Tab-separated table of C-alpha atoms in Angstrom:
chain	number	residue	atom	x	y	z
A	1	UNK	CA	-0.180	0.048	-0.059
A	2	UNK	CA	1.335	3.571	-1.034
A	3	UNK	CA	2.688	5.776	2.342
A	4	UNK	CA	0.093	8.272	1.377
A	5	UNK	CA	-2.682	5.494	1.417
A	6	UNK	CA	-1.456	3.916	4.849
A	7	UNK	CA	-1.287	7.066	6.863
A	8	UNK	CA	-5.067	7.868	5.656
A	9	UNK	CA	-5.797	4.741	7.091
A	10	UNK	CA	-4.023	5.492	10.200
A	11	UNK	CA	-5.217	8.661	10.918
A	12	UNK	CA	-9.054	7.224	10.041
A	13	UNK	CA	-8.386	4.282	12.428
A	14	UNK	CA	-7.220	6.976	15.106
A	15	UNK	CA	-10.474	9.318	14.590
A	16	UNK	CA	-12.463	5.712	15.204
A	17	UNK	CA	-10.546	5.236	18.225
A	18	UNK	CA	-11.376	8.278	19.368
A	19	UNK	CA	-14.701	8.197	19.223
A	20	UNK	CA	-14.834	4.607	21.302
A	21	UNK	CA	-13.584	6.438	24.101
A	22	UNK	CA	-10.002	7.545	23.715
A	23	UNK	CA	-6.908	6.438	21.504
A	24	UNK	CA	-5.372	4.432	24.894
A	25	UNK	CA	-8.470	1.764	25.298
A	26	UNK	CA	-9.787	1.670	21.507
A	27	UNK	CA	-5.814	0.576	20.439
A	28	UNK	CA	-5.526	-1.129	24.161
A	29	UNK	CA	-8.457	-3.806	22.354
A	30	UNK	CA	-7.321	-3.769	18.556
A	31	UNK	CA	-6.335	-6.526	17.273
A	32	UNK	CA	-4.044	-7.532	14.396
A	33	UNK	CA	-1.427	-5.704	12.101
A	34	UNK	CA	-4.247	-3.346	11.274
A	35	UNK	CA	-4.764	-2.457	14.347
A	36	UNK	CA	-1.024	-2.159	15.160
A	37	UNK	CA	-1.127	0.563	12.348
A	38	UNK	CA	-3.767	1.728	13.727
A	39	UNK	CA	-1.840	2.733	17.224
A	40	UNK	CA	1.580	3.805	15.627
A	41	UNK	CA	-0.303	6.226	13.128
A	42	UNK	CA	-2.401	7.653	16.739
A	43	UNK	CA	0.916	8.307	18.257
A	44	UNK	CA	2.407	9.665	15.402
A	45	UNK	CA	0.084	12.402	15.077
A	46	UNK	CA	-1.050	12.655	18.284
A	47	UNK	CA	-3.933	14.467	17.862
A	48	UNK	CA	-6.318	11.885	20.800
A	49	UNK	CA	-7.664	13.131	23.643
A	50	UNK	CA	-4.926	12.407	26.397
A	51	UNK	CA	-1.879	11.706	24.180
A	52	UNK	CA	0.493	14.491	24.519
A	53	UNK	CA	3.560	14.724	22.224
A	54	UNK	CA	7.202	15.399	23.518
A	55	UNK	CA	10.466	15.055	22.873
A	56	UNK	CA	13.097	12.296	24.036
A	57	UNK	CA	13.112	12.460	27.744
A	58	UNK	CA	9.974	14.390	28.661
A	59	UNK	CA	7.503	12.510	30.908
A	60	UNK	CA	5.358	11.313	27.891
A	61	UNK	CA	8.284	10.168	25.530
A	62	UNK	CA	7.596	6.947	24.271
A	63	UNK	CA	10.440	4.680	26.054
A	64	UNK	CA	11.989	3.489	22.855
A	65	UNK	CA	15.749	3.386	24.900
A	66	UNK	CA	14.560	0.832	27.473
A	67	UNK	CA	13.501	-1.649	24.987
A	68	UNK	CA	17.186	-2.600	24.365
A	69	UNK	CA	18.832	-2.402	27.411
A	70	UNK	CA	22.346	-4.089	27.606
A	71	UNK	CA	22.436	-7.702	29.347
A	72	UNK	CA	25.235	-6.325	31.206
A	73	UNK	CA	23.635	-3.222	32.768
A	74	UNK	CA	20.907	-5.743	34.460
A	75	UNK	CA	23.467	-7.648	35.828
A	76	UNK	CA	24.785	-4.484	37.276
A	77	UNK	CA	21.584	-3.336	38.757
A	78	UNK	CA	20.899	-6.838	40.402
A	79	UNK	CA	23.945	-6.525	41.421
A	80	UNK	CA	23.788	-3.096	42.987
A	81	UNK	CA	20.403	-3.840	44.797
A	82	UNK	CA	21.357	-7.136	45.758
A	83	UNK	CA	24.518	-5.304	47.673
A	84	UNK	CA	22.285	-2.713	48.767
A	85	UNK	CA	19.312	-5.021	50.483
A	86	UNK	CA	22.058	-7.406	51.710
A	87	UNK	CA	23.688	-4.635	53.838
A	88	UNK	CA	20.180	-4.109	55.355
A	89	UNK	CA	19.113	-7.111	56.085
A	90	UNK	CA	19.518	-9.568	52.452
A	91	UNK	CA	16.921	-10.603	49.907
A	92	UNK	CA	15.059	-13.729	49.295
A	93	UNK	CA	13.209	-15.054	46.373
A	94	UNK	CA	11.172	-17.828	46.576
A	95	UNK	CA	9.927	-18.964	42.869
A	96	UNK	CA	10.517	-18.042	39.194
A	97	UNK	CA	9.840	-16.403	36.274
A	98	UNK	CA	8.647	-18.100	32.952
A	99	UNK	CA	11.691	-18.623	30.755
A	100	UNK	CA	10.199	-15.989	27.431
A	101	UNK	CA	8.523	-12.768	28.458
A	102	UNK	CA	5.582	-11.669	31.078
A	103	UNK	CA	4.131	-9.176	32.815
A	104	UNK	CA	4.717	-8.916	36.680
A	105	UNK	CA	1.941	-7.505	38.806
A	106	UNK	CA	3.334	-6.634	42.248
A	107	UNK	CA	1.853	-5.353	45.517
A	108	UNK	CA	3.416	-1.871	46.686
A	109	UNK	CA	3.481	-0.404	49.735
A	110	UNK	CA	7.091	1.622	49.206
A	111	UNK	CA	9.909	2.702	47.121
A	112	UNK	CA	11.879	0.235	47.746
A	113	UNK	CA	9.601	-2.485	46.037
A	114	UNK	CA	11.684	-1.192	43.123
A	115	UNK	CA	14.867	-2.341	44.462
A	116	UNK	CA	13.502	-6.105	45.920
A	117	UNK	CA	12.563	-6.958	42.322
A	118	UNK	CA	15.992	-5.656	41.007
A	119	UNK	CA	17.655	-7.629	42.929
A	120	UNK	CA	14.925	-10.670	43.173
A	121	UNK	CA	14.558	-11.023	39.735
A	122	UNK	CA	17.178	-12.828	37.047
A	123	UNK	CA	19.234	-10.631	34.866
A	124	UNK	CA	17.904	-12.084	31.961
A	125	UNK	CA	15.026	-11.022	32.098
A	126	UNK	CA	16.117	-7.412	31.788
A	127	UNK	CA	13.331	-6.276	33.992
A	128	UNK	CA	11.833	-2.987	33.159
A	129	UNK	CA	10.368	-0.930	36.004
A	130	UNK	CA	6.901	1.218	35.196
A	131	UNK	CA	7.030	4.769	36.883
A	132	UNK	CA	4.687	7.063	37.667
A	133	UNK	CA	6.001	9.603	34.822
A	134	UNK	CA	4.751	13.007	37.018
A	135	UNK	CA	6.489	12.058	39.898
A	136	UNK	CA	10.358	10.115	38.244
A	137	UNK	CA	9.907	11.444	35.375
A	138	UNK	CA	9.072	15.463	36.526
A	139	UNK	CA	12.955	16.452	36.462
A	140	UNK	CA	15.698	16.088	34.652
A	141	UNK	CA	17.991	13.986	38.083
A	142	UNK	CA	15.257	11.932	39.091
A	143	UNK	CA	15.009	11.135	35.220
A	144	UNK	CA	18.347	9.697	34.900
A	145	UNK	CA	17.858	7.960	38.083
A	146	UNK	CA	15.526	6.166	37.878
A	147	UNK	CA	16.193	5.461	34.437
A	148	UNK	CA	20.109	4.041	35.353
A	149	UNK	CA	19.115	2.428	38.256
A	150	UNK	CA	15.842	1.247	38.050
A	151	UNK	CA	15.511	0.501	34.027
A	152	UNK	CA	12.003	2.232	34.570
A	153	UNK	CA	9.977	3.867	31.844
A	154	UNK	CA	7.615	6.466	32.457
A	155	UNK	CA	3.549	5.973	32.814
A	156	UNK	CA	1.222	8.511	32.619
A	157	UNK	CA	-1.494	8.388	34.978
A	158	UNK	CA	-3.282	11.962	33.555
A	159	UNK	CA	-3.944	10.503	30.375
A	160	UNK	CA	-2.155	8.661	27.618
A	161	UNK	CA	-0.902	5.980	30.165
A	162	UNK	CA	-2.091	2.841	27.518
A	163	UNK	CA	0.024	4.135	24.873
A	164	UNK	CA	2.933	4.097	27.635
A	165	UNK	CA	2.483	0.977	28.410
A	166	UNK	CA	1.944	-0.589	24.683
A	167	UNK	CA	5.077	0.714	23.939
A	168	UNK	CA	6.772	-1.857	25.863
A	169	UNK	CA	5.021	-4.831	24.017
A	170	UNK	CA	8.421	-5.827	21.393
A	171	UNK	CA	10.586	-5.933	23.962
A	172	UNK	CA	7.911	-8.182	26.210
A	173	UNK	CA	7.929	-10.104	22.846
A	174	UNK	CA	11.928	-10.457	22.711
A	175	UNK	CA	11.443	-12.395	26.238
A	176	UNK	CA	11.896	-8.705	28.984
A	177	UNK	CA	9.667	-9.013	32.257
A	178	UNK	CA	8.071	-5.769	32.271
A	179	UNK	CA	7.274	-5.286	36.514
A	180	UNK	CA	4.199	-3.196	37.441
A	181	UNK	CA	2.442	-2.259	40.078
A	182	UNK	CA	-1.446	-2.021	39.359
A	183	UNK	CA	-2.359	-0.575	42.754
A	184	UNK	CA	-0.773	2.811	41.179
A	185	UNK	CA	0.906	4.057	44.133
A	186	UNK	CA	1.631	2.940	47.398
A	187	UNK	CA	-0.164	1.461	50.604
A	188	UNK	CA	-0.087	2.480	53.756
A	189	UNK	CA	-1.385	-0.308	55.747
A	190	UNK	CA	-0.051	-3.135	54.083
A	191	UNK	CA	-3.117	-4.294	52.873
A	192	UNK	CA	-3.400	-4.908	48.658
A	193	UNK	CA	-5.679	-2.371	46.639
A	194	UNK	CA	-7.195	-2.414	43.904
A	195	UNK	CA	-5.630	-3.465	40.482
A	196	UNK	CA	-6.289	-1.400	37.177
A	197	UNK	CA	-6.120	-3.506	34.575
A	198	UNK	CA	-3.408	-1.868	31.823
A	199	UNK	CA	-1.748	-4.743	33.078
A	200	UNK	CA	-3.631	-7.427	31.654
A	201	UNK	CA	-4.318	-5.449	28.389
A	202	UNK	CA	-0.169	-5.239	27.732
A	203	UNK	CA	0.665	-8.884	28.576
A	204	UNK	CA	-2.424	-10.033	26.164
A	205	UNK	CA	-1.664	-7.451	23.273
A	206	UNK	CA	1.916	-9.087	23.694
A	207	UNK	CA	0.546	-12.434	23.899
A	208	UNK	CA	2.687	-12.838	26.996
A	209	UNK	CA	1.665	-14.170	30.611
A	210	UNK	CA	1.102	-12.072	33.576
A	211	UNK	CA	2.926	-13.728	36.517
A	212	UNK	CA	2.023	-11.967	40.241
A	213	UNK	CA	4.545	-11.311	42.602
A	214	UNK	CA	4.149	-10.855	46.482
A	215	UNK	CA	6.946	-8.318	48.103
A	216	UNK	CA	7.295	-8.610	51.957
A	217	UNK	CA	9.372	-6.291	54.285
A	218	UNK	CA	9.891	-3.540	52.286
A	219	UNK	CA	7.286	-1.474	54.487
A	220	UNK	CA	9.414	-1.758	57.700
A	221	UNK	CA	12.590	-1.818	55.839
A	222	UNK	CA	11.760	1.948	54.271
A	223	UNK	CA	8.146	3.004	55.252
A	224	UNK	CA	6.020	4.916	53.381
A	225	UNK	CA	6.886	9.025	54.614
A	226	UNK	CA	9.817	7.728	56.866
A	227	UNK	CA	13.398	6.972	57.288
A	228	UNK	CA	15.392	3.441	55.959
A	229	UNK	CA	15.867	0.976	58.684
A	230	UNK	CA	17.032	-2.728	58.669
A	231	UNK	CA	14.480	-5.547	57.678
A	232	UNK	CA	14.644	-8.477	55.457
A	233	UNK	CA	12.744	-8.684	52.229
A	234	UNK	CA	11.000	-11.998	50.565
A	235	UNK	CA	9.901	-11.461	47.512
A	236	UNK	CA	7.539	-14.555	46.393
A	237	UNK	CA	6.905	-15.580	42.289
A	238	UNK	CA	3.802	-17.180	41.912
A	239	UNK	CA	2.375	-19.398	38.863
A	240	UNK	CA	1.064	-17.237	35.777
A	241	UNK	CA	-2.581	-16.151	35.868
A	242	UNK	CA	-5.070	-17.662	32.813
A	243	UNK	CA	-5.861	-15.669	29.702
A	244	UNK	CA	-8.980	-15.031	30.935
A	245	UNK	CA	-7.972	-13.504	34.721
A	246	UNK	CA	-9.359	-9.979	35.187
A	247	UNK	CA	-7.763	-7.250	37.251
A	248	UNK	CA	-9.734	-8.872	40.878
A	249	UNK	CA	-8.127	-11.880	40.152
A	250	UNK	CA	-4.607	-10.612	39.772
A	251	UNK	CA	-5.318	-8.603	42.776
A	252	UNK	CA	-5.884	-11.370	44.817
A	253	UNK	CA	-3.194	-13.964	43.670
A	254	UNK	CA	-0.909	-10.985	44.501
A	255	UNK	CA	-2.631	-11.005	47.907
A	256	UNK	CA	-2.719	-14.911	47.889
A	257	UNK	CA	0.777	-14.548	48.086
A	258	UNK	CA	1.557	-11.459	50.518
A	259	UNK	CA	0.000	-13.701	53.271
A	260	UNK	CA	1.773	-16.589	52.340
A	261	UNK	CA	5.011	-14.301	52.811
A	262	UNK	CA	5.883	-12.834	56.027
A	263	UNK	CA	9.498	-11.338	56.458
A	264	UNK	CA	9.874	-12.676	59.382
A	265	UNK	CA	12.726	-10.861	61.705
A	266	UNK	CA	15.939	-13.088	62.053
A	267	UNK	CA	16.310	-15.137	65.192
A	268	UNK	CA	18.356	-12.560	67.600
A	269	UNK	CA	20.535	-13.563	70.503
A	270	UNK	CA	19.086	-12.732	74.476
A	271	UNK	CA	22.909	-11.001	74.754
A	272	UNK	CA	23.038	-8.878	71.700
A	273	UNK	CA	18.971	-7.313	72.669
A	274	UNK	CA	20.406	-6.539	76.105
A	275	UNK	CA	23.955	-4.913	74.763
A	276	UNK	CA	21.586	-3.209	72.096
A	277	UNK	CA	19.330	-1.738	74.900
A	278	UNK	CA	21.976	-0.452	76.747
A	279	UNK	CA	24.435	0.985	73.670
A	280	UNK	CA	21.529	2.781	72.572
A	281	UNK	CA	20.591	4.527	75.664
A	282	UNK	CA	21.640	7.318	77.015
A	283	UNK	CA	24.039	4.833	79.195
A	284	UNK	CA	25.910	3.783	76.119
A	285	UNK	CA	26.878	7.022	75.622
A	286	UNK	CA	28.170	7.592	79.195
A	287	UNK	CA	29.428	4.603	79.057
A	288	UNK	CA	31.567	4.966	75.928
A	289	UNK	CA	32.744	8.279	77.131
A	290	UNK	CA	33.877	6.812	80.504
A	291	UNK	CA	35.752	3.886	79.056
A	292	UNK	CA	37.915	6.133	76.584
A	293	UNK	CA	38.632	8.509	79.191
A	294	UNK	CA	39.456	5.921	81.815
A	295	UNK	CA	41.733	4.581	78.853
A	296	UNK	CA	43.392	7.161	78.088
A	297	UNK	CA	44.848	7.326	82.179
A	298	UNK	CA	44.990	4.139	82.973
A	299	UNK	CA	42.793	2.122	81.683
A	300	UNK	CA	44.001	-1.423	79.818
A	301	UNK	CA	40.786	-1.683	76.996
A	302	UNK	CA	41.053	0.213	74.527
A	303	UNK	CA	37.788	1.766	73.581
A	304	UNK	CA	37.652	0.518	70.192
A	305	UNK	CA	36.585	-2.884	71.739
A	306	UNK	CA	33.551	-1.277	73.567
A	307	UNK	CA	32.862	-0.315	70.199
A	308	UNK	CA	32.943	-3.458	68.814
A	309	UNK	CA	31.078	-4.799	70.827
A	310	UNK	CA	28.277	-2.237	70.614
A	311	UNK	CA	28.170	-1.044	67.069
A	312	UNK	CA	27.551	-4.136	65.876
A	313	UNK	CA	25.047	-4.579	68.213
A	314	UNK	CA	23.045	-1.719	67.343
A	315	UNK	CA	24.741	-0.214	64.438
A	316	UNK	CA	22.047	2.703	63.827
A	317	UNK	CA	24.277	3.871	67.245
A	318	UNK	CA	27.623	3.872	65.690
A	319	UNK	CA	27.955	7.650	64.967
A	320	UNK	CA	26.693	8.621	68.547
A	321	UNK	CA	28.919	5.743	70.417
A	322	UNK	CA	32.085	6.668	68.222
A	323	UNK	CA	31.764	10.466	69.390
A	324	UNK	CA	31.124	9.648	72.616
A	325	UNK	CA	34.233	7.215	72.352
A	326	UNK	CA	36.178	10.060	70.656
A	327	UNK	CA	35.392	12.998	73.080
A	328	UNK	CA	36.268	10.637	76.072
A	329	UNK	CA	39.823	9.878	74.474
A	330	UNK	CA	40.223	13.610	74.094
A	331	UNK	CA	39.445	14.668	77.786
A	332	UNK	CA	41.641	11.781	79.591
A	333	UNK	CA	44.109	12.632	76.961
A	334	UNK	CA	44.238	16.017	78.301
A	335	UNK	CA	43.303	15.178	82.019
A	336	UNK	CA	46.907	12.642	81.333
A	337	UNK	CA	48.558	15.475	80.459
A	338	UNK	CA	48.114	18.177	83.133
A	339	UNK	CA	48.468	14.922	85.883
A	340	UNK	CA	51.971	14.168	84.880
A	341	UNK	CA	52.290	18.009	84.354
A	342	UNK	CA	52.325	18.555	87.840
A	343	UNK	CA	54.430	15.121	88.528
A	344	UNK	CA	51.541	12.870	89.293
A	345	UNK	CA	52.188	8.941	87.799
A	346	UNK	CA	49.127	7.007	87.326
A	347	UNK	CA	49.478	3.034	86.940
A	348	UNK	CA	49.766	1.891	83.241
A	349	UNK	CA	49.360	-1.859	83.110
A	350	UNK	CA	50.265	-3.424	80.070
A	351	UNK	CA	52.703	-0.703	78.865
A	352	UNK	CA	56.451	-1.169	79.058
A	353	UNK	CA	59.822	0.801	79.561
A	354	UNK	CA	60.599	0.383	75.492
A	355	UNK	CA	57.437	2.295	74.477
A	356	UNK	CA	57.576	5.377	76.875
A	357	UNK	CA	61.381	5.607	75.445
A	358	UNK	CA	59.939	5.234	72.076
A	359	UNK	CA	57.013	8.046	72.960
A	360	UNK	CA	60.533	10.338	74.431
A	361	UNK	CA	62.069	9.954	71.279
A	362	UNK	CA	59.148	11.181	69.044
A	363	UNK	CA	58.081	14.317	71.521
A	364	UNK	CA	61.727	15.117	72.019
A	365	UNK	CA	61.476	15.390	67.725
A	366	UNK	CA	58.362	16.285	66.503
A	367	UNK	CA	56.304	17.668	69.864
A	368	UNK	CA	52.828	17.331	69.935
A	369	UNK	CA	52.717	15.751	66.333
A	370	UNK	CA	54.111	12.619	67.607
A	371	UNK	CA	50.666	11.595	68.577
A	372	UNK	CA	49.807	10.734	65.002
A	373	UNK	CA	52.067	7.558	65.075
A	374	UNK	CA	49.690	6.446	68.206
A	375	UNK	CA	47.149	4.640	65.804
A	376	UNK	CA	49.364	2.230	63.779
A	377	UNK	CA	52.218	1.520	66.014
A	378	UNK	CA	50.692	0.111	69.006
A	379	UNK	CA	51.835	1.979	71.641
A	380	UNK	CA	48.853	3.087	73.815
A	381	UNK	CA	47.257	6.503	73.845
A	382	UNK	CA	48.181	6.706	77.708
A	383	UNK	CA	51.843	6.663	77.485
A	384	UNK	CA	51.572	9.539	74.994
A	385	UNK	CA	49.233	11.681	76.582
A	386	UNK	CA	51.315	11.227	80.248
A	387	UNK	CA	55.204	11.206	78.663
A	388	UNK	CA	53.996	14.633	76.503
A	389	UNK	CA	52.508	16.284	79.837
A	390	UNK	CA	56.580	15.272	81.322
A	391	UNK	CA	57.725	16.923	78.055
A	392	UNK	CA	55.806	20.302	78.900
A	393	UNK	CA	53.851	19.608	75.606
A	394	UNK	CA	50.949	22.612	75.205
A	395	UNK	CA	48.078	21.425	75.970
A	396	UNK	CA	46.454	23.601	72.967
A	397	UNK	CA	48.972	21.944	70.713
A	398	UNK	CA	48.028	18.485	72.062
A	399	UNK	CA	44.365	18.721	72.057
A	400	UNK	CA	44.609	19.615	68.209
A	401	UNK	CA	47.422	16.740	67.300
A	402	UNK	CA	45.344	14.481	69.359
A	403	UNK	CA	41.849	14.981	68.266
A	404	UNK	CA	43.568	14.602	64.118
A	405	UNK	CA	44.860	11.093	65.327
A	406	UNK	CA	42.156	10.091	67.621
A	407	UNK	CA	39.107	11.426	65.391
A	408	UNK	CA	40.162	9.681	62.268
A	409	UNK	CA	40.934	5.884	63.947
A	410	UNK	CA	38.027	5.981	66.064
A	411	UNK	CA	35.420	6.976	63.943
A	412	UNK	CA	36.557	5.022	61.417
A	413	UNK	CA	36.555	1.348	63.914
A	414	UNK	CA	32.871	2.682	64.535
A	415	UNK	CA	32.045	3.062	60.693
A	416	UNK	CA	33.987	-0.371	60.469
A	417	UNK	CA	31.629	-2.212	63.073
A	418	UNK	CA	28.645	-0.917	62.262
A	419	UNK	CA	28.704	-1.798	58.109
A	420	UNK	CA	30.261	-5.452	59.571
A	421	UNK	CA	26.406	-4.868	62.078
A	422	UNK	CA	24.534	-4.414	58.992
A	423	UNK	CA	26.081	-7.451	57.270
A	424	UNK	CA	25.823	-9.905	59.718
A	425	UNK	CA	21.893	-8.413	60.812
A	426	UNK	CA	20.722	-12.185	59.280
A	427	UNK	CA	23.248	-13.828	62.036
A	428	UNK	CA	22.212	-11.990	65.455
A	429	UNK	CA	21.365	-15.620	66.720
A	430	UNK	CA	25.256	-16.166	66.690
A	431	UNK	CA	26.457	-12.850	68.884
A	432	UNK	CA	27.277	-14.296	71.686
A	433	UNK	CA	29.780	-16.507	69.776
A	434	UNK	CA	30.848	-12.944	67.782
A	435	UNK	CA	32.313	-11.113	71.126
A	436	UNK	CA	33.718	-14.279	72.482
A	437	UNK	CA	36.134	-14.333	68.700
A	438	UNK	CA	36.390	-10.514	69.406
A	439	UNK	CA	37.874	-10.263	72.936
A	440	UNK	CA	39.638	-13.524	72.107
A	441	UNK	CA	40.964	-11.978	69.180
A	442	UNK	CA	41.924	-8.705	71.194
A	443	UNK	CA	43.250	-10.183	73.893
A	444	UNK	CA	45.826	-12.590	71.094
A	445	UNK	CA	46.200	-8.888	69.692
A	446	UNK	CA	47.303	-7.182	72.617
A	447	UNK	CA	49.580	-9.450	74.212
A	448	UNK	CA	51.210	-10.144	70.309
A	449	UNK	CA	51.860	-5.843	70.617
A	450	UNK	CA	53.025	-6.046	74.318
A	451	UNK	CA	55.543	-8.367	73.283
A	452	UNK	CA	57.242	-6.965	70.469
A	453	UNK	CA	57.631	-3.979	72.519
A	454	UNK	CA	59.302	-5.701	75.586
């Protein structure tokens, strides 16, 4: 057929669709090649009500770039979100998607649902996520984040959304998984809301199955209008729905899966719970301050040992505890400096004469800046503080230099133990064994340091 006649047929088909209630609805139920030509003609002319013709990157742009992403991009996205969710509590999947393309319909209660699905679904399906155009594509930076990190494509909620969905039909036929949240928005109470029919229409047009998927735990991981916190996430994939399924059938299938997918918290250790209750309180801050202050004066156990116990038990308190230990170390160091300056010598267990001789040489050569060696040579901080007082090092210089040395070490150690606590979230029941290993390792290390400086 000549190009001019094909264009006239497309325009005529579009006008007929508009007369039957809108381009998106009419074309969604069109079948065969003629229906596809009408759909292309309607999108090309952009004359239907609710259809907006915008250049690439606009809210109404057809997501043609999302149809052929590289397999490498899908693999990297899955690795990224698997790592993020592993750190925040872990993610598990039950079930498999069919080998060919499919439309995934899932419940929606959190922005973390997208991350959960990208981490759980196989990269060979190259999942694409339908995202609200008026939110995720409303600004350039959100659009870039959505496309790059979530393989998102825009779906308009104010007209033209059916055209956006149907533009993914070719990708489905090529084996992709298109993920949609048919509720259209996040639920607040954990219940599965009513489903729109766009996912079923898209699956029917592309000739692929609709697969229900339930997500549990994301409402605790990242609540609606809430803050990110640690929680395990579970994703359960169901069997494909029959071709005659309705939106109510799809909703019932997802709700049934969701009821079978509790995101149970990991088994916990009574020891960890007790430690966490203290570490997260004001008593924990006071204990961290007092421990570090005492270590700078005479106490033989470093504050990093306390951070290793407390920050793993309650990672969210790591920053507060680290700053409290840092402040206590500075206060204790200044007090030790003043006491040594007056000639008072406090007990210094697990230190040696060789340690003191080495520190005196460093202070003679570098004055207060000699304390920068302390985090690396194993000599206790109390030895530097006492010898600095005997060497008449100015208190102001000592405060500045010790703040640099102790701050970097204490805050870095606290952050490292916090990350370890997040990674070990699923193994909290073994917290008692972890504390025992930490204590044994610390004792062995301290013995080696003391022996080396004897």
